[in-house]
PDB file of C-alpha atoms in Angstrom:
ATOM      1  CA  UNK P   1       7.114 -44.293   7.806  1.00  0.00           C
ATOM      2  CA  UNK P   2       3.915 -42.650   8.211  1.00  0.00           C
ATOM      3  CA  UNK P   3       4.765 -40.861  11.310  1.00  0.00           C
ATOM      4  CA  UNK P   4       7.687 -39.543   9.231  1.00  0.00           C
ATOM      5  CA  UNK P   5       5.336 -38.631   6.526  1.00  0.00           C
ATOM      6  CA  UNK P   6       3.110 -36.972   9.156  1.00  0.00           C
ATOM      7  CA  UNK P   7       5.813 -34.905  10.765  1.00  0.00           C
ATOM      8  CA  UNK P   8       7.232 -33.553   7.329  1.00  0.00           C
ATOM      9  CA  UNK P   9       3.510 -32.347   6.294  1.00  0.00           C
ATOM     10  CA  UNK P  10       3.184 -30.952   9.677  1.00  0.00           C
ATOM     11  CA  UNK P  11       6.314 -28.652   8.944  1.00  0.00           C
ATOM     12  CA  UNK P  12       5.198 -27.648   5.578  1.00  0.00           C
ATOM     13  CA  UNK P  13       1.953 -26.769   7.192  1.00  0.00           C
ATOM     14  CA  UNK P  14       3.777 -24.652   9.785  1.00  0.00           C
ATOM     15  CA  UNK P  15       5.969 -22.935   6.905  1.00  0.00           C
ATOM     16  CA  UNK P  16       3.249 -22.248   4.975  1.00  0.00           C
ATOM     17  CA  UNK P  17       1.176 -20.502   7.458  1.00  0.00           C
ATOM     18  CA  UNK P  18       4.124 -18.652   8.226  1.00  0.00           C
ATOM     19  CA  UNK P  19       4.849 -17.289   4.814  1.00  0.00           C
ATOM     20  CA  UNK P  20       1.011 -16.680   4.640  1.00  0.00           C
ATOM     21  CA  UNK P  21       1.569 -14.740   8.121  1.00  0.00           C
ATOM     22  CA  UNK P  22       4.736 -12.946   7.038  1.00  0.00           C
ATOM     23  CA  UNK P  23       2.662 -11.710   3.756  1.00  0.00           C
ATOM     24  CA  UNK P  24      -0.266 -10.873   5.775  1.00  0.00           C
ATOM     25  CA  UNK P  25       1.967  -8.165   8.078  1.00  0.00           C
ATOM     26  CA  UNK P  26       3.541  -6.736   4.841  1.00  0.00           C
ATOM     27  CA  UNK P  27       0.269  -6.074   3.069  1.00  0.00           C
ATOM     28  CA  UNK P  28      -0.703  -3.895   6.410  1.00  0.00           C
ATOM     29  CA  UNK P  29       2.155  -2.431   6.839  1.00  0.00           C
ATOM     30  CA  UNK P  30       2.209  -0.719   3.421  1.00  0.00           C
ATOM     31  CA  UNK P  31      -1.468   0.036   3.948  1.00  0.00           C
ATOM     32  CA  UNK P  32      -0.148   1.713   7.398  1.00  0.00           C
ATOM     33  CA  UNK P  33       2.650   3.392   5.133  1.00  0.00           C
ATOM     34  CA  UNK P  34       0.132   4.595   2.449  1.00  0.00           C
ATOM     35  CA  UNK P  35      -1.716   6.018   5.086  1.00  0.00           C
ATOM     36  CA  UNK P  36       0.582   7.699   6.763  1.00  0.00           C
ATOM     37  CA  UNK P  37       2.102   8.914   3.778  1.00  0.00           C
ATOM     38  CA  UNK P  38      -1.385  10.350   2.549  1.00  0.00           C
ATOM     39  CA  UNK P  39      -2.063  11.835   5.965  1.00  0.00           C
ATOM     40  CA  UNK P  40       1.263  13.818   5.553  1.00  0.00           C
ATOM     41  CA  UNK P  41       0.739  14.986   1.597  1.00  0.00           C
ATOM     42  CA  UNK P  42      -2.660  16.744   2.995  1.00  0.00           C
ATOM     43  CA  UNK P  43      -1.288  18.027   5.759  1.00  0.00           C
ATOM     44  CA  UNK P  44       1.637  19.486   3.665  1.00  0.00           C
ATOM     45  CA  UNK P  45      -0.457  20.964   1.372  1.00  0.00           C
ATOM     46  CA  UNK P  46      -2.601  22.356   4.172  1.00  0.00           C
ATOM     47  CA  UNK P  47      -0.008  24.118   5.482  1.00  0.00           C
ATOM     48  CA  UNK P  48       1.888  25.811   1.958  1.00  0.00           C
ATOM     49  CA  UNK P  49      -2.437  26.960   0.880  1.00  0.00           C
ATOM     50  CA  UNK P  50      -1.432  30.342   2.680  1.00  0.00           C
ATOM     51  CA  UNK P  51       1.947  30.729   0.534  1.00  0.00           C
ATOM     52  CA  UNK P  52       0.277  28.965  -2.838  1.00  0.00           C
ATOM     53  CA  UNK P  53      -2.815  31.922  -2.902  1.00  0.00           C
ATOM     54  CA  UNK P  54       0.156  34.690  -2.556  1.00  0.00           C
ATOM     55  CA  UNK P  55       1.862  33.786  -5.669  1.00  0.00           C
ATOM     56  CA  UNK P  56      -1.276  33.071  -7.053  1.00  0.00           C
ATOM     57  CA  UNK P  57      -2.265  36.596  -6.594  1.00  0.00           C
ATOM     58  CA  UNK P  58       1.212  37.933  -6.691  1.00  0.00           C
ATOM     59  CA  UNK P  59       1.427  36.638  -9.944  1.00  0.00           C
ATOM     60  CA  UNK P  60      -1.961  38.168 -10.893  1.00  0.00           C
ATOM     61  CA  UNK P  61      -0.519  41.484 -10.223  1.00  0.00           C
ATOM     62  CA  UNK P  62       2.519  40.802 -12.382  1.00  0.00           C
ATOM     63  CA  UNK P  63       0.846  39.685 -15.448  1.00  0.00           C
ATOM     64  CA  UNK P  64       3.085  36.677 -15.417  1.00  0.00           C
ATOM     65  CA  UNK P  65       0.795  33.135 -15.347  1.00  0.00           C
ATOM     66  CA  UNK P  66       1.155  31.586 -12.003  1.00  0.00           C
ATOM     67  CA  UNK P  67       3.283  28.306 -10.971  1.00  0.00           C
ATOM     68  CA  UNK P  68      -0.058  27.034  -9.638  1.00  0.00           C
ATOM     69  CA  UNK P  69      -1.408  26.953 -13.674  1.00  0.00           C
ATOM     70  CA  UNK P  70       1.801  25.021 -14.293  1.00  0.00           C
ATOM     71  CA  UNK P  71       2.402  22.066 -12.113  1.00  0.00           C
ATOM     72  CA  UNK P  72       0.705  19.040 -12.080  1.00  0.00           C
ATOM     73  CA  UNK P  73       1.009  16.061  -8.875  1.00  0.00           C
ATOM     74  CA  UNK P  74       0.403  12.168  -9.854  1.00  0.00           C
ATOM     75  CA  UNK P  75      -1.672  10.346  -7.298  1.00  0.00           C
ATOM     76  CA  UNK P  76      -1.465   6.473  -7.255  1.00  0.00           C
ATOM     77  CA  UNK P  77      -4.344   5.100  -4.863  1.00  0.00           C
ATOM     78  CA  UNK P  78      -3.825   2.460  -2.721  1.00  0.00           C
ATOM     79  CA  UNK P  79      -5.527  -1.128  -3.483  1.00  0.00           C
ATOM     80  CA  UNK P  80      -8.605  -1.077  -1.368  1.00  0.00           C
ATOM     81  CA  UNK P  81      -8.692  -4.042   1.280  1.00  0.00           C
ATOM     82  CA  UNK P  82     -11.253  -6.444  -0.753  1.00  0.00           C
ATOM     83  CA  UNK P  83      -8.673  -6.237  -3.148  1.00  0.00           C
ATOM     84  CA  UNK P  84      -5.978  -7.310  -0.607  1.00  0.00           C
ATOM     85  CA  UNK P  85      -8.331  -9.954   0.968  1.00  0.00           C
ATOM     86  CA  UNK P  86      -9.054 -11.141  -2.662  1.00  0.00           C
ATOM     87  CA  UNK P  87      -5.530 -11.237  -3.899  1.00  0.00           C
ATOM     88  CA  UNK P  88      -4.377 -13.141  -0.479  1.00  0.00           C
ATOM     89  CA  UNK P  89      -7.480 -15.881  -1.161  1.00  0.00           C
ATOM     90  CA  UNK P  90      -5.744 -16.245  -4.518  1.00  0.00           C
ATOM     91  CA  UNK P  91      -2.084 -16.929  -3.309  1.00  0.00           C
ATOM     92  CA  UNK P  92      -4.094 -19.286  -0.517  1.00  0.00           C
ATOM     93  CA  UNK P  93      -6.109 -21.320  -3.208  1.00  0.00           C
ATOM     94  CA  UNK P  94      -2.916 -21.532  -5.534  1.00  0.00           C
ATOM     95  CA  UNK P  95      -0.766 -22.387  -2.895  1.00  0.00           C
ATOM     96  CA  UNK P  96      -3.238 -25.195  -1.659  1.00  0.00           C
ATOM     97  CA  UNK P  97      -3.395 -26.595  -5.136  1.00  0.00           C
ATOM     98  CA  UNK P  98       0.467 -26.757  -5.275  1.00  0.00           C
ATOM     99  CA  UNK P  99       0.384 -28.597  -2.097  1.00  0.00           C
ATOM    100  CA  UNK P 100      -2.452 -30.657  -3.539  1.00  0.00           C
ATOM    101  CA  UNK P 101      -0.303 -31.610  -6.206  1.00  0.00           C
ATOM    102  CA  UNK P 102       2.940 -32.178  -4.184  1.00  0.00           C
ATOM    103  CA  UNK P 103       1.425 -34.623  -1.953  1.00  0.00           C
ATOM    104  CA  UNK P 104       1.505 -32.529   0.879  1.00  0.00           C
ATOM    105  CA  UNK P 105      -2.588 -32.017   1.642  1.00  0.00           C
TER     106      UNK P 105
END
């Protein structure tokens, strides 16, 4: 009965490091994404400066007040990775406590 109790911990064990595993790649793969994605906004607007400072001036000359005056561009920043560390400690801890209290550790 033990041994039975045993092997049923030891695949709980294994599923939880798994899940802990599968969460781990997703975190850095979004970081990789939200790097990649920032690396691309710069270089975008990098590349349209040039055309952006002509219809700044060209709308100078006009009179007329500029599209660059206008627009506005939301930012969201990416969690930094203490705060990914710290929010995988958390799911660790609270899954360990459900364990705790399911008899499994």
């Amino acid at each position: 009965m033990q041994n039975a109790a045993l092997g049923q911990n030891a695949q709980s064990l294994a599923q939880q490091d798994t899940n802990f595993l599968y969460n781990l790649g997703s975190t850095q793969q979004k970081q990789a994404q939200a790097e990649l994605d920032a690396e691309r906004q710069n270089t975008l607007q990098k590349n349209m400066q040039p055309y952006q400072q002509a219809a700044f001036v060209s709308d100078i000359y006009k009179g007329a007040p500029s599209s660059q005056m206008s627009s506005m561009q939301q930012v969201q920043a990416a969690p930094s990775p203490f705060q990914q560390v710290a929010g995988l400690g958390i799911a660790g801890v609270s899954a360990a406590a459900a364990g705790s209290r399911a008899g499994v550790i």
